[in-house]
Amino acid sequence: MVTKSLSTPTEGIAMILNVQGVTKRFGGLQALTNVTFDLPEGQILGLIGPNGAGKTTLFNVINGVYAPEAGQVIFRGRNMTGKKPYQLAKQGLARTHQVVRPLNELTVRENVIVGACFGRENHRLKQASKIAEEVLNFVGLGGKIDQLAGSLNITEKKRLEMARALAARPYLLLLDEVLAGLNPTEIEYMLNIIRQVRDGGITIIMIEHVMRAVMGVSDRIIVLDYGKQIAEGTPQEVSQDPRVIEAYLGDPKLAKKLMEE
Amino acid sequence: MKRLMNPGLWITLLIVVALGLWPTITRNAATRELVFTILLAIGFASSLNILLGYTGYVSFGHVVFYGLGGYIGMYLFKQYNSPLWIAVPAGGLAAGLLAFILGKSILHLRGGYFALVTIGVNEAMRAFINTLKPFGGPTGIELDFSVYKPYGGAANALWLVYYTAFGLALLFIIISFMIKTSKFGLGLLSIREDEDAAEVMGVIAPNLKTWAFVLSAILPGMLGVLFFFKNGNVEPGDAFRLGFSIENLVMIMLGGQGTVLGPVLGAIVYQRLRGLLLVSPLFKNIQLSVSGVLLLVIVLFIPVGAVGWLRNRFPRLRRVLP
Amino acid sequence: MQFGNLLTSIVDGLLIGAVYGLAAMGLTLIWGVMNVINLAHGPLIALGMFSIYLLFSNFGLNPYLALLIAAFLGLIFGILIYFIAIQRVLGASHLSTLLATYSVNMIIIGIGTAIFTTTFRNVDYSLGNITFGPLTVLGTRAVAALLTFLIAGSLYLFLYRTRLGKYVRAVANNRAAAELMGIPSTQILALSFGIGTMLAILAGGLISTMLPFTILSGGAYELKSFVIGVLGGLGNPLGSLVGGLVLGLLEGIVPVFMPNTWVPVIEFVIFILILIVRPTGLFGVKK
């Protein structure tokens, strides 16, 4: 199943996340089958695959929204399998949602304060407010700080998701299609943010359909198809893997796009 | 305590102080009774608002805390000749305890199911106390006139009850404000907006919800003691009247859920209106229907309530009116 | 306790329970289709009682004929309520729908109390007794239970064998998808509320032939409807019939072993426990 083990190039380096044999079913649907990988600190891992491949489900298992039927999620050396999302958040895991979930009736600042207050560092309101300002300036929402989150446009809401996650000062950040629906300029802006976050020492897993972007920014890539890992490796290795091309052949346009990029 | 320097809080407190001192100035028992009813509503609605307005959970049977507190207090008065200053906190404690147990068991239910189960809890409690011999079963507990003696007679006791309710209403408005502007309150608001997203950000929703429930139950429990002490007797039908809960929900809707000032304004307007309708020969008989039409109009056309409407209309007011 | 008495109270309980089930059917249908807890359900049941009372006492109409007229009026009234009070708040918070239906409750009770006061009425109509060996039941009760099964059967046929019924189930299942398939969801929702109201009116009408009542009597049946709805699975109208029979049986048996006042305690404790453990109901399907 697994083409290349991630353990070879990363021996001796601290692992922030170990996903071991994770399996998840919904009724008769096998959403994830025996997903296994290790993630070294400080890397960006790209998670790609056709729609319905189980990428978001994998995020949901990692951050505790779903408990897996089998397998383990070990975060920073602790077994967090079946723990609640807030327990993982307190341990230093943050995520964004594919479909943005702003707290509409709260201001942009308050949204981000929630991240800072209840995340890993457990700040008081006053400190959290300062962090919120910093983070909002960092993602380019400094001008909208006192607006209601519900009044933002979709691009801004994506940035808000990012800001909320960053305000928690996580060790590991899960990004679920933060680039989807953005125009090229906005994508470049967001990628720049992602790189800076990584350079700041935060490990990232990103689910992405914008191939050029994810190939450009990721250190390693895992490809999921029908809930199974069909390939992993560096972006170059993965893009030349026949199985990956085959998986995308169900969608010839996408396969072509992948080859060209 | 810098955050207490908020004009919205002071406006709210000023309104309640002015209202509460009115009978003191007139020394009129009828005025006192009227204002007592309003203060009761202010306290109950402000408490319920912590759960409903801040956390987004509809506790339809909230009157169960009021009734339980009332019964605990009356039992203490009757059996142990207990003084008011013990009975009132005891009522609050009992209500808080019940809320804690309930919070651990029913707050995982969302939306309509939670509302339904709170109705069930209230009805179960009413039916249970109806069978409970020490609490007098269906006839309830009746106090002897002599219980008012230690307070210098019934007239003085009624004033004492009045000022206690006044003080408690003020205290809980401050508490409600402090919750809203605290980290705890922000957690509650995030649960109201999107509970799952809040949990992903690290908000321990089960705990926060339980504490919000407990805090929203304590004052109703204490007010129950005060009301039934003044009343002289308590029966299951009066103590656990579902309509009482719903009236308070209406007040919160009227004034604006989730705001500190809203429930206070709502309580005053609702009680005044009800009083006016009750004495009007034209509306006396269909007072309930007129209130119903009014409620429907609010629900359909201004669901955010008066204060909410103001806040939406004039965004600058958001800072001023918490 | 004689065996005959126990049998009688069990059968009595089942007969009344069937009518409780009918009342709950209306409540749970509305919940199932539009996710609204109808707090006007009790007053609507009371309106059913008073419709029969008025038609019978003032015009000398046979109660069962009166039931037919009341049912039709109930359908129209329910559709009206939907357009006036419900449509605008569908999809809003649960507080909004709860309070919207409660405002209808207040309006009906307010006017009803002004007109009828709260003195007890009864429909003085008898069908004699029916006796089987040790068992004696009132004719009106037997007929009420019989009619309930007839109505429940018709509802089943309507929901599962007619196009309109399929539309109702489609809207209940997924309103957006139903709309995409060209189902006029607004009309279907209004019709569902009308049918729910009609069932409440029918239940009230049948109860009026068995027991005395006031304009406030509906409240108790509304609470029973909640319990039954949860027993049978909220949103599952036919489960309500089973739930009603269970509740009726409980009310028949419990008083044999302990004071009558314990019945509501047991009912509501069961209600709470089911909601905590299995909110979709004992016979409900998981959504």
PDB file of C-alpha atoms in Angstrom, chain C residues 1 25 53 68 78 103 133 164 173 194 243 247 285:
ATOM      1  CA  MET C   1     -57.705  -6.637  43.195  1.00  0.00           C
ATOM      2  CA  MET C  25     -49.633  11.928  15.887  1.00  0.00           C
ATOM      3  CA  TYR C  53     -69.541  20.335  22.214  1.00  0.00           C
ATOM      4  CA  LEU C  68     -66.167  15.254  10.355  1.00  0.00           C
ATOM      5  CA  GLY C  78     -54.056  24.746  10.633  1.00  0.00           C
ATOM      6  CA  SER C 103     -48.170  32.886  20.909  1.00  0.00           C
ATOM      7  CA  GLY C 133     -67.516 -11.903  30.140  1.00  0.00           C
ATOM      8  CA  LEU C 164     -49.241  14.119  -1.978  1.00  0.00           C
ATOM      9  CA  ASN C 173     -36.619  14.236   4.523  1.00  0.00           C
ATOM     10  CA  GLY C 194     -53.075  21.575   8.546  1.00  0.00           C
ATOM     11  CA  GLY C 243     -46.468   5.140  22.140  1.00  0.00           C
ATOM     12  CA  LEU C 247     -48.824   5.213  27.842  1.00  0.00           C
ATOM     13  CA  VAL C 285     -35.324   5.804  13.163  1.00  0.00           C
TER      14      VAL C 285
END
